[in-house]
Amino acid sequence: MRFGPATRSAAAFKPRVSLTSDAGLCHRHHPVLSRLPTSPSLPHLLQAHARLLVLGLAAHRTSLAHLLALCAALSPAAPPRYFRLLYAAIARPNVFASNNLLRCFARSDCDAARDALPFYAHMRRAGIPTNNYTFPFLLQACSRDPVFGEGTQVHSHAVKCGFEEDLYVRNAFISFYSSCGELNHARRVFDEFPGQRDLVSWNAMLTGYARAGRTDVAQELFDRMPERDPISWSTMIMGYVQSGALEKGLELFRELVGKGLTVNEATLVTVLSASAQLGLLEVGQFIHSTIRSMDFPFTRALGTALVDMYAKCGCIELSRHTFDEMEQRDVFAWNAMICGLATHGLGKETLELFQRFLGEGLRPTGVTFVGVLNACSRAGLVAEGRRFFKLMIEEYGIEPEMEHYGCIVDLLGRAGLAHEAYELIQGMSMAPDPVLWGILLGACKVHGLVDLGVSIGNKLIELEPEHDGHYVLLAGVYAKANRWEDVARVRGLMAHRGTNKVAGWSLMEVHGTVHKFVAGDKEHKDSVEIHKTLEMVIMRLTEAGYSPDVSAVLHDIGDEEKVHVIKEHSERLAIAFGLMVVERGRPIRIVKNLRVCGDCHEFSKMVTKVNLLKTVQVLEWLVLDQELDHTEKQVNVIQKHLEGETVEMPLEFDVETER
């Protein structure tokens, strides 16, 4: 999602009197313009212009100037050729007409916007005066493709023309310098006249810091603001989310809602995205309930964000329900649903939805085909995947990007066709991304293709010597072949180069609190009980036939030691904690940053199948004996279990792979 410039720029250049209200003056100049609707479209303006021509008013300065003002307010922007011709037809254009031409430039594409500065030079040569509208619109046009030197020239002219202390001109310079990344210059303008600042000034400076990722300075400025509006909160929340501090962004959103303040659509979309990235279903549902309680319009942007959030939080049925509730769906909403179904391994449903998508007359994009190819990969539909890849290129003219090649390589790798995938990569028209080689290396590890895996692994280490995942995958290939000396050599090379393996972690959200676990975790406040629970679960699963697969342990140690290493993986600790605190019948949802190892995958499946009644009974007696601090609700759940009710505790994983 793009960060605030579009919303902020309009506010930063807001004049004392809206030009759209000025445009209303045109109704007093000619009856033709008085018949226009409040927010006319381009066809409306063309009809009015044609009528003026018929009436012999082709060069009537006042009418054409106000027609240009209406043209400047159009959304989407008017074609550059039209507003240039309209201005050229005005006899002796004044500052009002000239400012509106600058405004048209500002709302056009970058190519047209570049003509704003030469036009300003023409204004000066023609003796057309400037006012405090001129420089904000000129800077807004320059901001489309910001060049710092151009801004400083305009700044010099503004000072020369006596607008140095004008509030609206100063706001425009703060926004321009921020868009150039020149925050020191922006801050100098902001601090120069403390008495000449308003809410727009603070928001413009806040946006600059947030866009640059300097959330610490932005927070300090946010705390000092004499007043805040929805844009202030939205900017701060987006700053945290886009800099990766997702939890802080969500915390600030809760504070915003708790204060009963107004929330805008941009904020809601941002926090839904943050919830989706973290897999925090309860937070996502809280945001959804906030939308409902506010009677907020169910726009396509919000609907798409909700579809994406529910899919990424493991609730594909809620995602589909939200999608079906949307009265209007654009290609982004369809893409979110198609990709969500694909991620959940629902290949047949994904392809059926894709056919519905085509039946609606919509044209697929590259993202659409990423979802379709991903669905084929996860469902093992090799023939279909090849067909859709060919369809994408030949029927829709979409050039394959790295993501499409990644899906096809994954499809072939999962099907054991690693050599075909290798040939595909070698024949690509673009240089293959290391991610592609990483996908193929993972397939080599799964299918025991040692020679090909070693060749690819060494290539990857040469390409990205600082990436820990490549060493781990190559060591895994060697370990599967019991080549422990090579495993030690790869790990030694990793240590020598100072590359440390990214620590795996698992997140679980319980009653609005996020709990994080790492392998062998002893830091959690309930660590002792978690480990006891895990031991009892393992004992119960062993009785049911579970046998650990220790192939994922990349150390040449005894099998007993390997079992000890693997049994304390972060996802198992999260499962044990979930069995302790999640109510009966509710799923345990776990978010991981790395791929689940094969044994933990098998372990989690066994947990969902085996009746854990005996384990839970013993565990809960221990919990009660040790007088742990449990809520009344949790104690009631324990009591129900002890009375002999069967325990069914489904597990859901939201797994993000290493890359």
XYZ file of C-alpha atoms in Angstrom:
659
model
C 0.000 0.000 0.000
C 1.295 3.436 -0.866
C 2.085 5.663 2.083
C 0.075 8.906 2.473
C 1.485 11.284 -0.188
C -1.747 11.353 -2.133
C -3.884 12.123 0.885
C -1.397 14.492 2.435
C -0.474 16.550 -0.552
C -3.987 17.844 -1.120
C -4.329 18.912 2.496
C -0.867 20.455 2.609
C -1.714 22.796 -0.238
C -5.208 23.673 0.956
C -5.804 27.392 0.260
C -7.803 29.823 2.337
C -10.799 29.529 0.001
C -11.355 26.363 -2.019
C -11.032 26.895 -5.753
C -14.066 24.723 -6.254
C -16.049 27.304 -4.323
C -14.439 30.001 -6.471
C -15.645 28.032 -9.444
C -19.129 28.583 -8.169
C -18.635 32.274 -9.079
C -18.805 31.233 -12.721
C -22.535 30.663 -12.304
C -22.892 34.444 -12.057
C -20.873 34.969 -15.221
C -22.864 32.878 -17.672
C -26.039 30.750 -17.553
C -24.294 27.911 -19.447
C -21.964 27.234 -16.536
C -24.748 27.620 -13.963
C -26.423 24.484 -15.378
C -23.451 22.268 -14.555
C -23.817 19.796 -11.650
C -21.959 20.394 -8.388
C -19.205 17.905 -9.305
C -19.155 17.868 -13.101
C -17.413 15.204 -15.164
C -15.210 15.822 -18.200
C -18.121 15.184 -20.643
C -20.142 17.827 -18.756
C -17.319 20.361 -19.179
C -16.893 19.529 -22.855
C -20.610 20.074 -23.448
C -20.476 23.413 -21.614
C -17.385 24.427 -23.594
C -19.107 23.524 -26.874
C -22.112 25.626 -25.865
C -19.840 28.624 -25.158
C -18.305 28.224 -28.607
C -21.751 28.165 -30.248
C -22.649 31.354 -28.385
C -19.530 33.100 -29.672
C -17.738 33.095 -26.310
C -14.702 31.141 -27.509
C -12.271 33.637 -25.945
C -14.394 34.966 -23.089
C -11.761 35.283 -20.373
C -13.947 34.977 -17.286
C -16.041 32.029 -18.480
C -13.051 30.074 -19.810
C -11.022 30.796 -16.671
C -13.772 29.359 -14.506
C -14.157 26.414 -16.871
C -10.430 25.798 -16.369
C -10.960 25.954 -12.586
C -13.579 23.224 -12.877
C -11.204 21.274 -15.112
C -8.514 21.486 -12.408
C -10.898 19.887 -9.890
C -11.745 16.862 -12.045
C -11.112 13.360 -10.786
C -9.566 11.662 -12.656
C -7.524 14.501 -14.064
C -8.387 16.084 -17.399
C -6.233 15.215 -20.438
C -3.214 17.592 -20.592
C -3.892 18.463 -24.228
C -7.367 19.743 -23.366
C -6.460 22.019 -20.451
C -3.490 23.436 -22.394
C -5.782 24.333 -25.314
C -8.338 25.781 -22.900
C -5.727 28.079 -21.333
C -4.353 29.064 -24.732
C -7.839 30.181 -25.794
C -8.095 32.696 -22.936
C -7.372 36.264 -24.019
C -4.941 37.933 -21.595
C -5.045 35.197 -18.888
C -4.858 36.491 -15.327
C -3.395 34.945 -12.153
C -6.628 33.040 -11.466
C -6.472 31.223 -14.823
C -2.706 30.701 -14.534
C -2.956 29.211 -11.044
C -5.596 26.797 -12.259
C -3.368 25.694 -15.126
C -0.641 24.988 -12.540
C -3.222 23.022 -10.583
C -4.035 20.995 -13.708
C -0.340 20.241 -14.143
C -0.158 19.139 -10.506
C -2.991 16.637 -10.984
C -1.620 15.183 -14.228
C 0.995 12.520 -14.887
C 4.686 13.170 -14.312
C 5.368 14.122 -17.942
C 2.766 16.895 -17.898
C 3.736 17.984 -14.371
C 7.292 18.684 -15.547
C 5.919 21.568 -17.626
C 4.778 23.435 -14.500
C 8.141 25.081 -13.812
C 8.667 26.301 -17.426
C 5.106 27.627 -17.356
C 5.846 29.524 -14.132
C 8.844 31.093 -15.895
C 6.479 32.101 -18.715
C 4.147 33.700 -16.134
C 7.007 35.798 -14.814
C 8.079 36.909 -18.285
C 4.495 37.747 -19.237
C 4.094 39.922 -16.153
C 1.339 37.749 -14.641
C 1.417 38.353 -10.874
C 1.655 35.615 -8.248
C -0.320 35.063 -5.040
C -0.313 32.542 -2.216
C -2.058 29.969 -4.449
C 0.694 30.050 -7.074
C 3.540 28.490 -5.118
C 1.595 25.652 -3.455
C 0.246 24.474 -6.829
C 3.648 24.873 -8.460
C 5.310 22.837 -5.712
C 2.574 20.220 -5.846
C 3.376 19.745 -9.542
C 7.109 19.606 -8.828
C 6.449 16.956 -6.140
C 5.223 14.483 -8.774
C 8.875 13.882 -9.704
C 10.711 15.836 -6.997
C 14.049 17.466 -7.781
C 15.577 19.242 -4.799
C 17.245 21.970 -6.871
C 13.960 22.977 -8.481
C 12.354 23.356 -5.060
C 15.088 25.636 -3.791
C 14.654 27.864 -6.870
C 10.923 28.124 -6.218
C 11.634 28.797 -2.532
C 13.904 31.702 -3.481
C 11.199 33.158 -5.729
C 8.589 32.839 -2.963
C 10.823 34.765 -0.557
C 11.549 37.374 -3.236
C 7.813 37.808 -3.855
C 7.163 38.372 -0.144
C 5.517 35.048 0.743
C 8.199 33.895 3.191
C 5.824 33.989 6.176
C 2.637 32.916 4.389
C 1.283 29.859 6.177
C 0.014 28.021 3.103
C 3.192 28.608 1.130
C 5.283 27.405 4.066
C 3.184 24.231 4.347
C 3.811 23.571 0.673
C 7.576 23.832 1.188
C 7.506 21.480 4.189
C 5.686 18.885 2.085
C 7.958 19.369 -0.928
C 11.204 19.028 1.013
C 9.810 15.955 2.794
C 8.934 14.353 -0.547
C 12.566 14.904 -1.626
C 13.825 13.249 1.556
C 15.362 16.564 2.645
C 13.984 16.445 6.173
C 16.526 18.918 7.552
C 15.287 21.581 5.117
C 11.675 20.691 5.894
C 12.341 20.961 9.627
C 14.091 24.309 9.159
C 10.996 25.721 7.454
C 8.778 24.142 10.135
C 10.800 25.637 13.017
C 11.542 29.021 11.424
C 8.289 30.738 12.443
C 6.652 28.772 15.314
C 3.725 31.195 15.301
C 3.040 30.448 11.648
C 2.033 26.786 12.010
C -1.310 25.024 11.846
C -2.471 21.408 11.900
C -1.466 20.972 8.242
C 2.094 22.090 9.094
C 2.390 19.471 11.846
C 0.889 16.742 9.663
C 3.211 17.569 6.752
C 6.280 17.316 9.001
C 4.934 14.158 10.638
C 4.413 12.582 7.206
C 8.000 13.355 6.224
C 9.464 11.562 9.248
C 7.049 8.635 9.006
C 7.694 8.148 5.287
C 11.453 8.123 5.983
C 11.023 5.429 8.653
C 12.119 7.763 11.462
C 9.264 6.720 13.702
C 11.077 7.764 16.886
C 11.219 11.401 15.771
C 7.700 11.140 14.346
C 6.389 9.867 17.703
C 8.101 12.728 19.537
C 6.483 15.204 17.138
C 3.126 13.421 17.425
C 3.251 13.713 21.228
C 3.954 17.462 20.964
C 1.112 18.251 18.550
C -1.294 20.825 20.029
C -4.156 19.073 18.208
C -4.545 15.962 16.057
C -6.963 14.934 13.353
C -7.621 11.528 11.720
C -4.752 12.185 9.271
C -2.311 12.662 12.185
C -3.244 9.278 13.668
C -3.330 7.600 10.268
C 0.132 8.914 9.390
C 1.631 7.705 12.659
C 0.016 4.268 12.408
C 1.104 3.842 8.779
C 4.617 4.943 9.713
C 4.894 2.178 12.307
C 3.391 -0.480 10.028
C 5.531 0.392 7.020
C 8.697 0.439 9.119
C 7.914 -3.071 10.383
C 6.781 -2.112 13.893
C 3.413 -3.751 13.331
C 2.567 -4.253 17.001
C 3.136 -0.549 17.749
C 0.879 0.427 14.870
C -1.886 -1.839 16.169
C -1.410 -0.546 19.717
C -1.798 3.032 18.495
C -4.953 2.042 16.614
C -6.447 0.619 19.815
C -5.650 3.897 21.561
C -7.323 5.827 18.732
C -10.497 3.727 18.958
C -10.430 3.819 22.764
C -10.501 7.616 22.693
C -13.595 7.506 20.486
C -11.858 9.487 17.741
C -12.697 9.385 14.045
C -11.007 6.665 12.000
C -10.445 7.004 8.259
C -10.342 4.308 5.594
C -6.576 4.495 5.101
C -6.029 3.670 8.789
C -8.425 0.717 8.694
C -6.785 -0.770 5.602
C -3.343 -0.311 7.175
C -4.171 -2.034 10.470
C -5.954 -4.875 8.668
C -2.767 -5.378 6.665
C -0.718 -5.416 9.890
C -3.085 -7.986 11.444
C -2.774 -10.135 8.318
C 1.029 -9.995 8.381
C 1.115 -11.048 12.036
C -1.728 -13.551 11.696
C -3.582 -11.948 14.607
C -7.178 -13.036 14.081
C -8.575 -11.498 17.274
C -7.121 -8.109 16.364
C -8.490 -8.437 12.837
C -11.938 -9.279 14.190
C -11.721 -6.294 16.553
C -11.016 -4.043 13.556
C -13.916 -5.610 11.662
C -16.250 -5.011 14.608
C -15.011 -1.396 14.773
C -15.912 -0.946 11.100
C -19.407 -2.299 11.787
C -19.959 -0.233 14.931
C -18.985 2.950 13.074
C -21.347 2.114 10.176
C -18.320 2.708 7.985
C -19.063 2.329 4.246
C -18.077 -1.162 3.089
C -15.839 0.002 0.258
C -13.953 -2.232 -2.150
C -10.659 -1.328 -0.463
C -11.975 -2.342 2.975
C -13.615 -5.490 1.640
C -10.404 -6.542 -0.080
C -8.370 -5.894 3.078
C -10.807 -8.007 5.142
C -10.725 -10.861 2.601
C -6.924 -10.816 2.720
C -6.793 -10.587 6.526
C -9.124 -13.529 7.169
C -7.319 -15.679 4.595
C -3.888 -14.945 6.093
C -5.187 -15.529 9.627
C -6.333 -19.046 8.707
C -10.094 -18.354 8.425
C -10.672 -19.084 4.769
C -14.420 -19.565 5.282
C -14.765 -16.087 6.802
C -12.663 -14.787 3.953
C -15.049 -16.331 1.402
C -18.080 -15.049 3.311
C -16.686 -11.508 3.277
C -15.893 -11.817 -0.423
C -19.432 -12.999 -1.183
C -20.869 -10.081 0.826
C -19.072 -7.501 -1.316
C -21.563 -5.804 -3.623
C -18.823 -4.535 -5.924
C -15.595 -6.412 -6.544
C -12.641 -5.194 -8.568
C -9.693 -7.240 -9.754
C -7.885 -6.614 -6.441
C -10.691 -8.258 -4.451
C -10.739 -11.263 -6.798
C -6.953 -11.540 -6.582
C -7.059 -11.506 -2.769
C -9.631 -14.332 -2.734
C -7.854 -16.392 -5.405
C -4.493 -16.067 -3.628
C -6.117 -16.836 -0.257
C -7.666 -20.076 -1.506
C -4.367 -21.030 -3.125
C -2.413 -20.454 0.084
C -4.793 -22.800 1.905
C -4.095 -25.546 -0.633
C -7.623 -25.442 -2.072
C -6.554 -26.004 -5.662
C -9.917 -27.070 -7.073
C -11.766 -24.155 -5.447
C -9.111 -21.699 -6.661
C -9.451 -22.798 -10.272
C -13.265 -22.706 -10.044
C -13.101 -19.141 -8.713
C -10.687 -18.203 -11.492
C -13.233 -19.432 -14.057
C -15.906 -17.293 -12.332
C -13.505 -14.363 -12.507
C -13.122 -14.803 -16.256
C -16.891 -15.241 -16.589
C -17.360 -11.768 -15.029
C -15.469 -10.341 -18.016
C -12.483 -9.264 -15.926
C -8.972 -9.443 -17.293
C -6.431 -11.290 -15.110
C -3.242 -9.590 -13.991
C 0.149 -10.997 -13.074
C -1.000 -11.304 -9.448
C -4.026 -13.341 -10.537
C -1.789 -15.888 -12.199
C 0.526 -16.013 -9.168
C -2.503 -17.241 -7.199
C -3.576 -19.702 -9.895
C -0.072 -21.156 -10.348
C 0.441 -21.321 -6.584
C -2.815 -23.291 -6.294
C -1.627 -25.751 -8.944
C 1.682 -26.114 -7.101
C 0.152 -26.845 -3.707
C -2.436 -29.237 -5.162
C 0.079 -31.058 -7.344
C -1.729 -30.116 -10.566
C 1.293 -30.245 -12.863
C -0.534 -30.382 -16.220
C -2.892 -27.561 -15.216
C -0.002 -25.429 -13.993
C 1.822 -25.793 -17.295
C -1.369 -24.936 -19.189
C -2.094 -21.794 -17.177
C 1.534 -20.635 -17.467
C 1.243 -20.932 -21.248
C -2.200 -19.255 -21.214
C -0.836 -16.313 -19.255
C 1.838 -15.643 -21.869
C 0.036 -16.456 -25.115
C -3.568 -15.476 -24.383
C -3.130 -12.478 -22.058
C 0.307 -11.243 -23.094
C 1.626 -11.188 -19.525
C 5.383 -11.558 -19.394
C 6.384 -13.985 -16.614
C 7.964 -12.337 -13.609
C 10.101 -13.943 -10.941
C 7.029 -14.867 -8.868
C 5.513 -16.827 -11.780
C 8.743 -18.714 -12.389
C 8.914 -19.378 -8.644
C 5.454 -20.994 -8.705
C 6.360 -23.206 -11.676
C 9.694 -24.231 -10.139
C 7.879 -25.060 -6.899
C 5.233 -27.014 -8.845
C 7.858 -29.106 -10.636
C 10.003 -29.482 -7.515
C 7.115 -30.788 -5.406
C 6.289 -33.283 -8.169
C 9.872 -34.600 -8.157
C 10.695 -32.995 -11.518
C 13.681 -31.086 -10.171
C 15.797 -31.568 -13.295
C 13.030 -30.098 -15.476
C 12.792 -27.167 -13.071
C 16.572 -26.733 -13.346
C 16.325 -26.557 -17.147
C 13.487 -24.027 -16.865
C 15.626 -21.752 -14.690
C 18.582 -22.084 -17.026
C 16.406 -21.093 -19.994
C 14.881 -17.967 -18.418
C 15.145 -14.721 -20.368
C 16.060 -12.855 -17.160
C 18.712 -13.581 -14.563
C 17.210 -16.013 -12.020
C 16.614 -14.705 -8.542
C 18.346 -16.584 -5.682
C 14.858 -17.384 -4.383
C 14.295 -19.642 -7.403
C 17.477 -21.561 -6.703
C 16.436 -21.773 -3.032
C 13.075 -23.323 -3.979
C 14.833 -25.888 -6.161
C 17.399 -26.624 -3.447
C 14.553 -27.349 -1.036
C 13.098 -29.796 -3.565
C 16.491 -31.502 -3.893
C 16.591 -31.942 -0.122
C 13.089 -33.462 -0.031
C 13.729 -35.874 -2.905
C 17.298 -36.755 -1.919
C 18.942 -35.331 -5.069
C 22.339 -34.837 -3.495
C 24.502 -34.016 -6.530
C 22.093 -31.457 -7.972
C 21.460 -30.060 -4.491
C 25.162 -29.610 -3.756
C 25.681 -27.834 -7.081
C 22.778 -25.447 -6.445
C 23.703 -24.929 -2.777
C 27.255 -23.881 -3.634
C 25.912 -21.532 -6.325
C 23.549 -19.927 -3.803
C 26.296 -19.411 -1.235
C 28.358 -17.659 -3.892
C 25.407 -15.443 -4.851
C 24.360 -14.554 -1.293
C 27.126 -15.478 1.173
C 25.356 -13.576 3.964
C 22.047 -15.481 3.717
C 21.821 -18.112 6.438
C 19.038 -20.124 4.789
C 21.277 -21.288 1.944
C 23.787 -22.846 4.347
C 21.006 -24.528 6.308
C 19.422 -26.046 3.180
C 22.756 -27.276 1.830
C 23.606 -28.786 5.222
C 20.185 -30.463 5.142
C 20.980 -32.054 1.783
C 24.243 -33.430 3.191
C 22.556 -34.577 6.419
C 19.917 -36.545 4.538
C 22.756 -38.409 2.795
C 24.526 -38.926 6.179
C 27.529 -36.902 4.975
C 28.214 -35.444 8.404
C 31.702 -34.191 7.592
C 30.214 -32.031 4.848
C 27.507 -30.844 7.260
C 30.232 -29.769 9.704
C 32.162 -28.064 6.904
C 29.106 -26.038 5.808
C 28.291 -25.036 9.381
C 31.939 -24.101 9.930
C 31.880 -21.949 6.799
C 28.725 -20.320 8.089
C 30.364 -19.525 11.420
C 33.569 -18.306 9.747
C 31.610 -15.807 7.660
C 29.665 -14.592 10.686
C 26.330 -15.750 9.275
C 23.996 -16.840 12.031
C 20.879 -18.889 11.445
C 17.689 -16.863 11.882
C 16.014 -18.014 15.053
C 12.675 -19.686 14.438
C 9.750 -18.398 16.468
C 6.075 -19.119 16.872
C 3.382 -16.601 17.780
C 0.044 -17.323 19.407
C -2.693 -14.835 20.214
C -4.749 -15.647 23.306
C -7.417 -13.311 24.695
C -5.866 -10.296 22.992
C -2.309 -11.039 24.194
C 0.404 -12.229 21.802
C 2.734 -14.931 23.167
C 6.053 -15.600 21.425
C 8.057 -18.831 21.711
C 11.514 -19.818 20.506
C 13.116 -23.267 20.518
C 13.860 -24.440 24.057
C 12.097 -21.363 25.446
C 12.388 -20.941 29.222
C 11.452 -17.250 29.365
C 7.655 -17.553 29.283
C 5.987 -16.965 32.639
C 4.331 -20.406 32.404
C 7.448 -22.123 31.078
C 7.516 -24.936 33.678
C 3.898 -25.900 33.057
C 4.342 -25.642 29.270
C 7.229 -28.114 29.315
C 5.336 -30.496 31.591
C 2.336 -30.323 29.268
C 4.544 -31.016 26.269
C 6.088 -34.081 27.965
C 2.636 -35.483 28.668
C 1.443 -34.803 25.113
C 4.514 -36.583 23.704
C 3.898 -39.527 26.026
C 0.269 -39.782 24.892
C 1.214 -39.541 21.207
C 3.930 -42.165 21.637
C 1.311 -44.553 23.034
C -0.708 -43.860 19.859
C 2.235 -44.778 17.605
C 4.106 -41.503 17.126
C 7.827 -41.912 16.365
C 10.049 -38.818 15.963
C 11.716 -38.124 12.601
C 15.068 -36.549 13.501
C 16.336 -35.965 9.963
C 15.838 -32.209 10.392
C 18.532 -32.086 13.128
C 21.755 -31.083 11.384
C 24.190 -32.355 14.032
C 26.127 -35.597 14.120
C 24.829 -36.658 17.525
C 22.985 -39.662 18.857
C 19.333 -40.202 18.021
C 18.325 -39.704 21.653
C 19.971 -36.291 21.712
C 18.325 -35.427 18.383
C 14.920 -36.303 19.825
C 15.606 -33.940 22.742
C 16.548 -31.133 20.326
C 13.524 -31.543 18.107
C 10.954 -31.911 20.881
C 11.544 -28.338 22.053
C 10.906 -26.646 18.709
C 8.952 -23.418 19.152
C 5.741 -24.678 17.532
C 5.515 -27.588 19.994
C 5.824 -25.239 22.940
C 3.078 -23.107 21.398
C 0.865 -26.186 20.953
C 1.392 -27.175 24.589
C 0.549 -23.655 25.741
C -2.526 -23.673 23.508
C -3.747 -26.903 25.125
C -3.387 -25.174 28.479
C -5.243 -21.941 27.757
C -7.448 -22.235 24.659
C -11.069 -23.122 25.344
C -12.412 -26.518 24.297
C -13.559 -26.612 20.694
C -11.571 -23.541 19.671
C -8.686 -23.896 17.203
C -5.108 -23.259 18.258
C -3.639 -20.852 15.700
C 0.107 -20.537 15.434
C 2.083 -18.138 13.240
C 5.663 -19.049 12.319
C 8.463 -17.156 10.636
C 10.111 -20.293 9.180
C 8.836 -23.447 7.505
C 7.667 -26.196 9.873
C 10.063 -29.148 9.903
C 8.738 -32.515 8.788
C 8.527 -33.993 12.262
C 6.705 -30.998 13.748
C 4.241 -31.227 10.867
C 3.593 -34.879 11.727
C 3.454 -34.055 15.439
C 0.776 -31.389 14.897
C -1.325 -33.764 12.784
C -1.126 -36.414 15.509
C -2.250 -33.903 18.138
C -5.421 -33.180 16.160
C -6.229 -36.889 15.765
C -5.421 -38.363 19.177
C -7.863 -38.084 22.070
C -5.862 -36.151 24.682
C -8.383 -36.563 27.509
C -5.992 -38.404 29.831
C -3.219 -35.900 29.235
C -5.453 -32.928 29.901
C -6.874 -34.480 33.068
C -3.424 -35.070 34.550
C -2.193 -31.721 33.383
C -5.097 -29.839 34.862
C -4.717 -31.522 38.221
C -1.122 -30.309 38.198
C -2.227 -26.836 37.202
C -4.722 -26.655 40.022
C -2.307 -28.173 42.551
C 0.319 -25.554 41.753
C -2.251 -22.763 42.192
C -1.359 -20.949 38.993
C -3.039 -17.679 38.224
C -5.845 -18.702 35.853
C -8.925 -16.745 34.982
C -12.307 -17.971 36.162
C -13.191 -18.829 32.581
C -10.124 -21.070 32.226
C -10.878 -22.803 35.545
C -14.415 -23.512 34.322
C -13.014 -25.063 31.160
C -10.660 -27.243 33.236
C -13.554 -28.361 35.424
C -15.573 -29.422 32.367
C -12.646 -31.513 31.154
C -12.286 -33.171 34.561
C -15.945 -34.143 34.512
C -15.192 -36.431 31.569
C -16.014 -34.439 28.468
C -14.028 -35.382 25.343
C -11.365 -32.925 24.261
C -11.230 -31.958 20.602
C -8.620 -29.304 19.938
C -8.043 -28.580 16.238
C -4.793 -26.911 15.202
C -4.302 -24.340 12.499
C -0.900 -23.159 11.287
C -0.281 -19.918 9.422
C 3.179 -20.678 8.082
C 5.451 -18.216 6.348
C 8.461 -19.733 4.605
C 11.979 -18.506 5.041
C 11.983 -16.367 1.907
